[in-house]
Short mmCIF file of C-alpha atoms and ligand atoms in Angstrom, two decimals:
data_model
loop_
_atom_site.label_atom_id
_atom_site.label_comp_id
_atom_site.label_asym_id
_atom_site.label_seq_id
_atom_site.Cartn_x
_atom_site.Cartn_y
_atom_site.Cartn_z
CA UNK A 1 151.08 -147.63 46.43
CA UNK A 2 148.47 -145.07 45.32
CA UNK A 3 148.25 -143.07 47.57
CA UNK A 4 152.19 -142.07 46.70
CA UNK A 5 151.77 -142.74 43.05
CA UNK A 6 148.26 -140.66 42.39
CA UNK A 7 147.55 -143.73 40.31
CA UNK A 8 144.60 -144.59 42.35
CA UNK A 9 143.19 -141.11 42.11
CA UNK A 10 144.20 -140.58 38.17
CA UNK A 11 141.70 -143.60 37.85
CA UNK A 12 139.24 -143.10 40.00
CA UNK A 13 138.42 -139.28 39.01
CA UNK A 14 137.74 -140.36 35.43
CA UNK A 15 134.46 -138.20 34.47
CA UNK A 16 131.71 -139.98 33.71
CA UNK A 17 130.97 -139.13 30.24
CA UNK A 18 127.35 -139.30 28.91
CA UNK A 19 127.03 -140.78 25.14
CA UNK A 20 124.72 -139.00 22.54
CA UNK A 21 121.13 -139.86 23.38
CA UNK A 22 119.75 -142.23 20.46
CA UNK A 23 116.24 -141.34 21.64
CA UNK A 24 116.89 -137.78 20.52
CA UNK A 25 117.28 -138.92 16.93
CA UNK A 26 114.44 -140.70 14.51
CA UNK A 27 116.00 -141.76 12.11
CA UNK A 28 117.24 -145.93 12.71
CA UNK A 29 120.37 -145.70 10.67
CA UNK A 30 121.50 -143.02 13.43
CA UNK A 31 120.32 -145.29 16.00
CA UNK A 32 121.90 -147.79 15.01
CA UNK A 33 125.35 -146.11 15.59
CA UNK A 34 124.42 -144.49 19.17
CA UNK A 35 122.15 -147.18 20.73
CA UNK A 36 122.72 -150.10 23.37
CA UNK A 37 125.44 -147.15 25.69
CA UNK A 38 123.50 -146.18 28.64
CA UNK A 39 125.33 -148.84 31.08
CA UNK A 40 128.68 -148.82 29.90
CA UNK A 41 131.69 -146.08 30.33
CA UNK A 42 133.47 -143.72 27.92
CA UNK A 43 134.64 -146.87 25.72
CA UNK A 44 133.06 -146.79 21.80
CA UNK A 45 133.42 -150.41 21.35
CA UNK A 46 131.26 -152.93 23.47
CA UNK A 47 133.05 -154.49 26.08
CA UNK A 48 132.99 -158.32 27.05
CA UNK A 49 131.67 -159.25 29.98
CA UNK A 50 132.18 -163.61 29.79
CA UNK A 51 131.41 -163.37 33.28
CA UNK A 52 128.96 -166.04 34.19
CA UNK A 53 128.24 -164.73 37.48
CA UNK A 54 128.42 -162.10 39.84
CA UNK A 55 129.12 -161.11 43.28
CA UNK A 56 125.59 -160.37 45.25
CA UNK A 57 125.16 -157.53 47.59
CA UNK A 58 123.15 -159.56 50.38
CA UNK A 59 120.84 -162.34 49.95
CA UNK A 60 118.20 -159.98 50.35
CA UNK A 61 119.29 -158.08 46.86
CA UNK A 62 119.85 -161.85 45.29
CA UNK A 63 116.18 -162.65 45.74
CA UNK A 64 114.72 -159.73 44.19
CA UNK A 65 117.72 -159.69 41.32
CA UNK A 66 116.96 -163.43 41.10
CA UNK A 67 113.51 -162.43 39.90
CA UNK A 68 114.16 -159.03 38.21
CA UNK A 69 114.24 -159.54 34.25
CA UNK A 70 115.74 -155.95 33.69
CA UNK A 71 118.60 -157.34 35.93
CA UNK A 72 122.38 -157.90 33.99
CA UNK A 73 124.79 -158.80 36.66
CA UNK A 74 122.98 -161.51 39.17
CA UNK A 75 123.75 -165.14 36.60
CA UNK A 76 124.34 -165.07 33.09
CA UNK A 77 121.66 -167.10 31.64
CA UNK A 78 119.25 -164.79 33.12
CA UNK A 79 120.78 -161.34 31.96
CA UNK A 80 124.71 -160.14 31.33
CA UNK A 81 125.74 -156.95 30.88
CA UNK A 82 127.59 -157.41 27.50
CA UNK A 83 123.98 -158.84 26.04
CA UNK A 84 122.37 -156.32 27.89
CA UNK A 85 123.79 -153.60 25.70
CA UNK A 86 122.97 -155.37 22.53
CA UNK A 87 119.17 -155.71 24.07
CA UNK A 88 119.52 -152.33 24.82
CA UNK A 89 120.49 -151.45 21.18
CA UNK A 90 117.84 -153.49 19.73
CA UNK A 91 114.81 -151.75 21.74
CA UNK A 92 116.08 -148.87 20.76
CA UNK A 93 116.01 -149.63 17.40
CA UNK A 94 113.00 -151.51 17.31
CA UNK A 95 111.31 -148.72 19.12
CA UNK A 96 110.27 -151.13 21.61
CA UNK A 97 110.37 -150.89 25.56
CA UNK A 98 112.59 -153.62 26.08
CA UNK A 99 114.41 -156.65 23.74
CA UNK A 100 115.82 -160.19 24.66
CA UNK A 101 118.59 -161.72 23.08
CA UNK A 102 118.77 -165.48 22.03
CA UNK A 103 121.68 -167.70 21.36
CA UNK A 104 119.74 -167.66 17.74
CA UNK A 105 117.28 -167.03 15.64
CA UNK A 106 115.27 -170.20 16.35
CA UNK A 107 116.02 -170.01 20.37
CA UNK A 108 113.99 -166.80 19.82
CA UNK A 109 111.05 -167.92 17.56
CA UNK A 110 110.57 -171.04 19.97
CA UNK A 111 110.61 -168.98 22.77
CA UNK A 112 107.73 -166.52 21.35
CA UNK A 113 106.10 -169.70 20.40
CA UNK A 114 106.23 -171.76 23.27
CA UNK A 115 106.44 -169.67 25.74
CA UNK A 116 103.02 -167.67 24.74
CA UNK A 117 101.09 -170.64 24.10
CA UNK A 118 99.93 -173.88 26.19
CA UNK A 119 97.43 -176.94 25.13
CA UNK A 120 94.57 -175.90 23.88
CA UNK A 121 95.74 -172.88 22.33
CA UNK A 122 95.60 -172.46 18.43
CA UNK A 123 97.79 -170.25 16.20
CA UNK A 124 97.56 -168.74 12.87
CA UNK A 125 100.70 -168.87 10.90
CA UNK A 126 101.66 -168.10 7.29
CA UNK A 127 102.61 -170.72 4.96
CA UNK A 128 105.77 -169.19 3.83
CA UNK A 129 107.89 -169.19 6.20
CA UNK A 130 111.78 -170.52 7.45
CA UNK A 131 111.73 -173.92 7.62
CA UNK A 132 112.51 -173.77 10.85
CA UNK A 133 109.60 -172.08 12.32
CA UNK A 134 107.77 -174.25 9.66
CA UNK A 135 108.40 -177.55 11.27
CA UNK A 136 108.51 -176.44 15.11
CA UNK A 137 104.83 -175.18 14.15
CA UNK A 138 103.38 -178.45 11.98
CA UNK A 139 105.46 -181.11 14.32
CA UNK A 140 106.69 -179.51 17.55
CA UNK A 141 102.99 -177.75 18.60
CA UNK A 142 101.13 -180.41 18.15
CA UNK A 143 102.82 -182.86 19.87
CA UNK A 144 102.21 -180.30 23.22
CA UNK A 145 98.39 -179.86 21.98
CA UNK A 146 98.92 -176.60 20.40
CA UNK A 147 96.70 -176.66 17.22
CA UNK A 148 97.70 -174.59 13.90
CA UNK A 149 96.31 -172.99 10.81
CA UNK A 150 98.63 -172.54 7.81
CA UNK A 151 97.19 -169.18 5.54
CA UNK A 152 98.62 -167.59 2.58
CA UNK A 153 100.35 -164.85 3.94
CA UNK A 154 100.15 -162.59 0.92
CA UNK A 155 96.30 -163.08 0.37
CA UNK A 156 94.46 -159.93 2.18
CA UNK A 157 92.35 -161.27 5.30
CA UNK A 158 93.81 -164.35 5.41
CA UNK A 159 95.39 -164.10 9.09
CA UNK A 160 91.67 -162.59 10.33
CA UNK A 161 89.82 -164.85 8.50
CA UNK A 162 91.31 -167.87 10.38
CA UNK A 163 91.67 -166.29 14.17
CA UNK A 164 89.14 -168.70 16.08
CA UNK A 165 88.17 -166.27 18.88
CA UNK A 166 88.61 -167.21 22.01
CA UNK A 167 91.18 -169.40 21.02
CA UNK A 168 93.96 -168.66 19.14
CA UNK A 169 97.06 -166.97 20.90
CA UNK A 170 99.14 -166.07 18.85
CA UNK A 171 99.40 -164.73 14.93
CA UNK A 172 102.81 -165.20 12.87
CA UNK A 173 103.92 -164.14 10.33
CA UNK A 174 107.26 -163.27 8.55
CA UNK A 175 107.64 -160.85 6.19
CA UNK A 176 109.56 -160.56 3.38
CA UNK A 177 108.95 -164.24 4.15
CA UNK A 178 111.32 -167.14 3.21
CA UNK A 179 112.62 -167.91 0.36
CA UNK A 180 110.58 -166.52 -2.73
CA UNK A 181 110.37 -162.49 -0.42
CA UNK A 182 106.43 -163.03 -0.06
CA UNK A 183 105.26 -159.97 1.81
CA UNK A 184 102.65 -159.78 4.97
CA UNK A 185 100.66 -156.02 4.95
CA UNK A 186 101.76 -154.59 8.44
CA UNK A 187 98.93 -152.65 8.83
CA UNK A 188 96.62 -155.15 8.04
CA UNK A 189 97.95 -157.92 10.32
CA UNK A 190 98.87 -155.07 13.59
CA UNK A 191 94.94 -154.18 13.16
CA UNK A 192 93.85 -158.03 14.12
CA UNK A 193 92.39 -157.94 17.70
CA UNK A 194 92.33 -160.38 20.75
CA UNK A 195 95.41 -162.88 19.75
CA UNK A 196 99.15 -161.76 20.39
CA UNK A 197 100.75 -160.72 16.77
CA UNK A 198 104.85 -161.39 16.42
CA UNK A 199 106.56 -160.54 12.99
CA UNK A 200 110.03 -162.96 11.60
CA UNK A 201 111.60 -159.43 10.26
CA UNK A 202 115.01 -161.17 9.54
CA UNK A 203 115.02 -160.27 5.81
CA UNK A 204 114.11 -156.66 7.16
CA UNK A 205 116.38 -155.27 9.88
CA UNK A 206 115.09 -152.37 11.37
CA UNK A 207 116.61 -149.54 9.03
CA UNK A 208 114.44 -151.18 6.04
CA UNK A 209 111.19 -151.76 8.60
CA UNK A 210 109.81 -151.66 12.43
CA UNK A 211 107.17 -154.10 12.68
CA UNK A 212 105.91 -152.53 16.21
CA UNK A 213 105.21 -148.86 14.04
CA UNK A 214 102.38 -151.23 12.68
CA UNK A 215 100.26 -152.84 15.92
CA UNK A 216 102.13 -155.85 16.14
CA UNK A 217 103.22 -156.96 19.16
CA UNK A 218 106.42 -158.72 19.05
CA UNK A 219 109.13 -158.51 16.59
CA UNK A 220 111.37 -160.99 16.17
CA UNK A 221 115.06 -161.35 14.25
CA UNK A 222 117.47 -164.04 13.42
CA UNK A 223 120.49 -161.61 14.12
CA UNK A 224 122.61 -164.22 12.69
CA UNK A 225 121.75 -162.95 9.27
CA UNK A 226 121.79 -158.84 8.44
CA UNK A 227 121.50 -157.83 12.12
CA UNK A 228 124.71 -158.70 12.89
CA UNK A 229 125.58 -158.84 9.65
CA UNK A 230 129.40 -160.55 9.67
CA UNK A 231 128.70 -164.52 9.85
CA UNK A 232 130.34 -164.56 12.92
CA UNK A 233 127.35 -163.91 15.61
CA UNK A 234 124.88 -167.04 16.19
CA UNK A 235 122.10 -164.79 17.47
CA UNK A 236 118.60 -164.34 18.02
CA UNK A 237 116.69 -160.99 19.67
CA UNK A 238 112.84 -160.71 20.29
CA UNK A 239 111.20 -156.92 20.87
CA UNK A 240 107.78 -155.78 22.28
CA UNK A 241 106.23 -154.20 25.69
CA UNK A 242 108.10 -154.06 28.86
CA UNK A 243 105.12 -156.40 30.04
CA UNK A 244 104.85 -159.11 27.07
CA UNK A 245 109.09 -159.47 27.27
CA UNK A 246 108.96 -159.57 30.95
CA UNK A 247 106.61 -162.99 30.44
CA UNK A 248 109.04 -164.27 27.96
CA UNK A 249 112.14 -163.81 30.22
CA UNK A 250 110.28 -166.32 32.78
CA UNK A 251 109.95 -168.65 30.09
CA UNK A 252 113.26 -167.97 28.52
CA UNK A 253 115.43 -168.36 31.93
CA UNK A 254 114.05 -172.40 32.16
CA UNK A 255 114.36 -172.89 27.92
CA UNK A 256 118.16 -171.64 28.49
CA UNK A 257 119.32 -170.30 25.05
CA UNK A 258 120.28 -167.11 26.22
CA UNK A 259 122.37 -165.41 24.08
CA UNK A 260 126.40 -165.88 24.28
CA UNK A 261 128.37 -162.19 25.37
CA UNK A 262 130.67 -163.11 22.76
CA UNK A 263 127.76 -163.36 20.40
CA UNK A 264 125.90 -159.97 21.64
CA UNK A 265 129.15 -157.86 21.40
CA UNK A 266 130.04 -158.99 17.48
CA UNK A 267 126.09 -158.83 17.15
CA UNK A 268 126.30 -154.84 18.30
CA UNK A 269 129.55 -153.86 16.62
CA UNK A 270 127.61 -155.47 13.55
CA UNK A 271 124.47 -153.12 14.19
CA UNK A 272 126.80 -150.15 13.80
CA UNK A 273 126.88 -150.47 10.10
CA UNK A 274 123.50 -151.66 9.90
CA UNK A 275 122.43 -148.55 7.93
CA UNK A 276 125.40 -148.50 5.16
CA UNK A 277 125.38 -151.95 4.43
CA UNK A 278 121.64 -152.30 3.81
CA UNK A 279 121.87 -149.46 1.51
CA UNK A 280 124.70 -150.99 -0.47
CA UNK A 281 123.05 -154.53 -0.69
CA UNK A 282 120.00 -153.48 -1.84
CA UNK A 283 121.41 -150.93 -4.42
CA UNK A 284 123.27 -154.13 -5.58
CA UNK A 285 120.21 -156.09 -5.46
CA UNK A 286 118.28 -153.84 -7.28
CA UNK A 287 120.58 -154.03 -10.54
CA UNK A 288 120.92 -157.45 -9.99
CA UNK A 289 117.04 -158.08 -10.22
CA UNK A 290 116.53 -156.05 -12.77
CA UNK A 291 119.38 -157.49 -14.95
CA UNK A 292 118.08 -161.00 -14.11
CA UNK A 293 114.53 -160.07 -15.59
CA UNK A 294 116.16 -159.53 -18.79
CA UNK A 295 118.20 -162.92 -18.68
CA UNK A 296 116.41 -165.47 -21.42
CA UNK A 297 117.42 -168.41 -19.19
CA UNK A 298 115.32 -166.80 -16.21
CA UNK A 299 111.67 -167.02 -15.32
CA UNK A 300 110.49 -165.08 -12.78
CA UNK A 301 112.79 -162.67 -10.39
CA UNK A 302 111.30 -161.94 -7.12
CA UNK A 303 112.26 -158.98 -5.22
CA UNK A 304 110.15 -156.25 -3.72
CA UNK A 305 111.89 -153.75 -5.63
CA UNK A 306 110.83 -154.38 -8.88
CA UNK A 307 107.57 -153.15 -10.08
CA UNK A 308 107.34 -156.88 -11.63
CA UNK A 309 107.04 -158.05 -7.60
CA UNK A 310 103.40 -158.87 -7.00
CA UNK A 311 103.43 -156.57 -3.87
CA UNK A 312 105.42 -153.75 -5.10
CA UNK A 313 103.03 -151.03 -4.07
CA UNK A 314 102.87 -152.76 -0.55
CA UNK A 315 106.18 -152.98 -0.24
CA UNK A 316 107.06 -149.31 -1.26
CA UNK A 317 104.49 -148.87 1.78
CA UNK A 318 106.34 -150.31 4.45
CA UNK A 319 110.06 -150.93 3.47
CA UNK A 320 112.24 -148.14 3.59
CA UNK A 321 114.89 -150.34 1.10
CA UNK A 322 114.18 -153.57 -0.27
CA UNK A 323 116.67 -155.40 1.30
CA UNK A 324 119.40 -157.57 -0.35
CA UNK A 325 117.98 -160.79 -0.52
CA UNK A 326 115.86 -161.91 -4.21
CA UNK A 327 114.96 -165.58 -5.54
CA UNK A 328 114.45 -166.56 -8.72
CA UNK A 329 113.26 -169.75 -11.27
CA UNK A 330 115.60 -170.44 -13.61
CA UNK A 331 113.80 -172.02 -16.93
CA UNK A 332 115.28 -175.28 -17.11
CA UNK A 333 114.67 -176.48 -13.85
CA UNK A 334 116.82 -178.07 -11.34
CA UNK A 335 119.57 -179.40 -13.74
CA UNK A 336 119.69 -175.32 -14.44
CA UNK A 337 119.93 -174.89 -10.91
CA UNK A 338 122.97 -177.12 -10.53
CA UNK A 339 124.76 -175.73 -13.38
CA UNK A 340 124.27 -172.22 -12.12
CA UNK A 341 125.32 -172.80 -8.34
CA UNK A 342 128.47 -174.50 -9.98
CA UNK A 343 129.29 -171.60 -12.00
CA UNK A 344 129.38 -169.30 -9.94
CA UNK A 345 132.92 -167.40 -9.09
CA UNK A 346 132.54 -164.84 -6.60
CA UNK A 347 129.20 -165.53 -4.99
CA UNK A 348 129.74 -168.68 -2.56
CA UNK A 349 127.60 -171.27 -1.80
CA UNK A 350 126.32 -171.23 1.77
CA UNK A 351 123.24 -171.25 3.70
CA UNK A 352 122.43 -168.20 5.82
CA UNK A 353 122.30 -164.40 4.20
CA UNK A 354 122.70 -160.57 5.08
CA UNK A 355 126.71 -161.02 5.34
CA UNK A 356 129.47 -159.26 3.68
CA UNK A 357 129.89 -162.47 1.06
CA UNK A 358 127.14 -162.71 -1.58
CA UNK A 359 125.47 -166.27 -1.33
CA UNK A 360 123.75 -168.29 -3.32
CA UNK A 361 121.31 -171.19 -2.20
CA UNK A 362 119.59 -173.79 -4.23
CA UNK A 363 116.61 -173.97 -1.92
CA UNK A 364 114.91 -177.55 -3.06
CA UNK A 365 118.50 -179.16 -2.47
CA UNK A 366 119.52 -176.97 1.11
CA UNK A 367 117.28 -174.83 2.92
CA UNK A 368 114.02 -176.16 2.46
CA UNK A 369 115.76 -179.72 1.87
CA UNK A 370 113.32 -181.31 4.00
CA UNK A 371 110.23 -180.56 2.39
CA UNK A 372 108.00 -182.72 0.69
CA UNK A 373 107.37 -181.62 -3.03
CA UNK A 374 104.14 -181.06 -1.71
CA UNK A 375 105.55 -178.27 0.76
CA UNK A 376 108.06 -176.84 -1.49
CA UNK A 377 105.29 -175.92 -3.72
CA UNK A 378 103.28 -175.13 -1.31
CA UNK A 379 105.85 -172.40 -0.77
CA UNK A 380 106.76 -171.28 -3.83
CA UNK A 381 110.04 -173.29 -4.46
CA UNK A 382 110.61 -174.55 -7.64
CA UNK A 383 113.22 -177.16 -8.72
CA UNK A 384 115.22 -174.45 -9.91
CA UNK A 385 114.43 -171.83 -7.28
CA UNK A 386 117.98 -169.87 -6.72
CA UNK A 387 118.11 -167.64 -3.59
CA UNK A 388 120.80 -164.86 -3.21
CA UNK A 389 121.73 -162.85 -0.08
CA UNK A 390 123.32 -160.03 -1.91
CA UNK A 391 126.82 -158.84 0.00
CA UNK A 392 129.20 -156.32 -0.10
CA UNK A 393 131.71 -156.45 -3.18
CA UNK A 394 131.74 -153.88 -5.85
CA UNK A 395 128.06 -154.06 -7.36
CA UNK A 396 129.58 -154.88 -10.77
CA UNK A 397 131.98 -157.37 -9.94
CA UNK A 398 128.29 -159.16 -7.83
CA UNK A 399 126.13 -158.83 -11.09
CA UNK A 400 128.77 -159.47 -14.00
CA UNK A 401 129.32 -162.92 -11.76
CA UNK A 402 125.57 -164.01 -11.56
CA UNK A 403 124.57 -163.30 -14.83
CA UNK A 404 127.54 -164.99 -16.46
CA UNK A 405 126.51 -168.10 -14.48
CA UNK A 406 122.63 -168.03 -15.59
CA UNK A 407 124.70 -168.00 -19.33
CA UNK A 408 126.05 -171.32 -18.37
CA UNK A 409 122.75 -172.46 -16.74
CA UNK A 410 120.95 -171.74 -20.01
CA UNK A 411 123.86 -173.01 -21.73
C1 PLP B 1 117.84 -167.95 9.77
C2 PLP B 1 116.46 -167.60 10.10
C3 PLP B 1 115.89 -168.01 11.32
C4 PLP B 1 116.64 -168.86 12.31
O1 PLP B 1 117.75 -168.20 12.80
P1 PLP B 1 119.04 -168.95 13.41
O2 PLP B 1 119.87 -167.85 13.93
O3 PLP B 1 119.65 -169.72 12.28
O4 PLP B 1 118.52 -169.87 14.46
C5 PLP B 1 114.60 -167.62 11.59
N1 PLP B 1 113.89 -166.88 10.73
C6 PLP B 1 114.40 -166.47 9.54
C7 PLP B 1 113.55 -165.65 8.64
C8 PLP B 1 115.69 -166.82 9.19
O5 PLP B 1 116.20 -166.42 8.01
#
């Protein structure tokens, strides 16, 4: 039918058509926009490959693709080309040699954690950190002889000061760190020698702050959250050295939470705004914080931006924005906590953060639900510890809605 048609050759001498090169540009919001293309065609959008297998050349090509972790079309839990292109994306933006995609955040930090370190092995983690991480650390390690040290993250030599030479494997750290936006120094923590050094960057996508610019060896993202940036991606990605990922994929393959195609395509259209809608929520968040401050019914507001934030100098070192995510204590407590969740109009109440819907969280009654009072302080969590993941509505219509409901919290 072609051959009389010219179908068959209208298709088939399509020009290959090279896209921009994102290596030719610095800066990450540009990135952001041209990365993950180099495998696919002349289409803009990602393409979905659900495909969970594919035809094999020969069985000689199936053993070494079998083994190959750069490898996208051999089996799906091993690599696929639609997650490919996010991974792709990501070590771009990350400035890293090479990425692997989760099927979320916590497939990702287990992985790291896990797969780097057997019995025997100690680790140095912060104290403030997501819960998540927090319990697979203080009940999931030990029960596979894996011993750890809990540090204050924001105290200067703390992460050194505790590396048992020798020994521990493995430094984490997140940073700004869960809930209350602690902040690890970068430079300080990339300078540690002999243990492997992997950074929780959730709260700062890549367009705010590159962990591997600092020494650190592995950065890691809930992509869930401002990565993707839609609430519709459960997602995880982990960057670092063509060598250290290549270790991870061997563990990764046999731990199975490899990242879904349908997840990695709405997790790289999300990346395409990446730049624009950090700038917005943190211009929000900024006026937010600073009209929070000035709220009698409020305590303390913690967000890197303000000069009030412990580690403001710090964090005008190493964050490009200050992200869209701020806690703070409202004065009377947790009763003042309910009241102001209740009130609220526009801002929703939901866990998770960096979407286009601003969120609030009452952490002592969700996120960090299963702490012991002990542990919430511990972390900085107060009974009436509110947590807001700025979004995308009209800055006014965000901070007219947040301060009229700390009015009926102080009411
Ligand atoms: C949400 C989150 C995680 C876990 O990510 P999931 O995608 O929910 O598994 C890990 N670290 C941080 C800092 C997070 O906010």
């Amino acid at each position: 039918m072609s051959a009389e048609t010219g179908w068959s050759e209208a298709v088939d001498s399509r020009e290959a058509v090279a896209a921009p090169d994102p290596t030719r540009f610095s800066h990450p919001d540009t990135v952001a926009v041209l990365a993950g293309r180099r495998s696919g065609g002349a289409e803009l959008a990602p393409s979905l490959h659900p495909t969970t297998t594919f035809r094999i050349p020969s069985l000689e090509s199936g053993r070494r693709m079998a083994l190959d972790p750069t490898e996208s079309h051999y089996y799906t839990r091993n690599g696929n080309p639609t997650v490919r292109a996010f991974e792709e994306a990501m070590a771009e933006l990350e400035g890293a040699e090479a990425s692997r995609a989760f099927a979320s955040g916590m497939g990702a930090v287990s992985c790291v954690i896990l797969g780097l370190c057997s019995s025997g092995d100690h680790i140095v983690a912060q104290r403030q950190l997501y819960s998540g991480t927090q319990f697979l650390l203080q009940a999931v390690c030990p029960r596979f002889g894996i011993d750890v040290t809990f540090v204050d993250g924001t105290e200067p030599g703390a992460f050194q000061a505790a590396v048992r030479p020798g020994k521990t494997m493995l430094v984490f750290a997140e940073t700004p760190a869960n809930p209350c936006l602690d902040l690890v120094d970068l430079e300080e923590l990339g300078a540690i020698r002999g243990p492997l050094k992997a950074v929780d960057a959730t709260f700062a996508p890549p367009s705010i702050t590159r962990p591997l610019d600092y020494g650190v060896d592995l950065s890691l993202h809930s992509a869930t959250k401002g990565l993707g940036g839609h609430n519709d991606a459960t997602l995880g990605v982990v960057s670092g050295s063509a060598e250290l990922m290549a270790s991870l994929w061997a563990f990764a393959i046999l731990q199975g939470a490899n990242a879904a195609p349908f997840d990695a395509m709405n997790g790289l259209r999300g990346l395409r705004t990446l730049g624009v809608r950090l700038e917005r929520q943190s211009a929000t968040a900024q006026r937010l914080a600073e009209a929070l401050s000035d709220h009698p019914g409020v305590e303390t507001v913690r967000y890197p931006g303000l000069a009030s934030h412990p580690q403001h100098q710090l964090a005008k070192r190493q964050m490009r924005m200050f992200g869209g995510l701020l806690a703070f204590d409202l004065a009377r407590g947790h009763d003042a906590g309910e009241r102001f969740v209740e009130a609220v109009k526009l801002a929703q109440i939901a866990t998770s953060l960096g979407g286009p819907e601003t969120l609030v969280t009452h952490s002592a009654s969700t996120t960090h639900a299963g702490l012991s009072p002990e542990e919430l302080a511990a972390a900085g969590i107060g009974p009436g510890t509110i947590r807001i993941s700025v979004g995308l509505e009209h800055t006014d219509d965000v901070v007219a809605d947040l301060l009229h409901a700390a009015d009926k919290a102080n009411a």
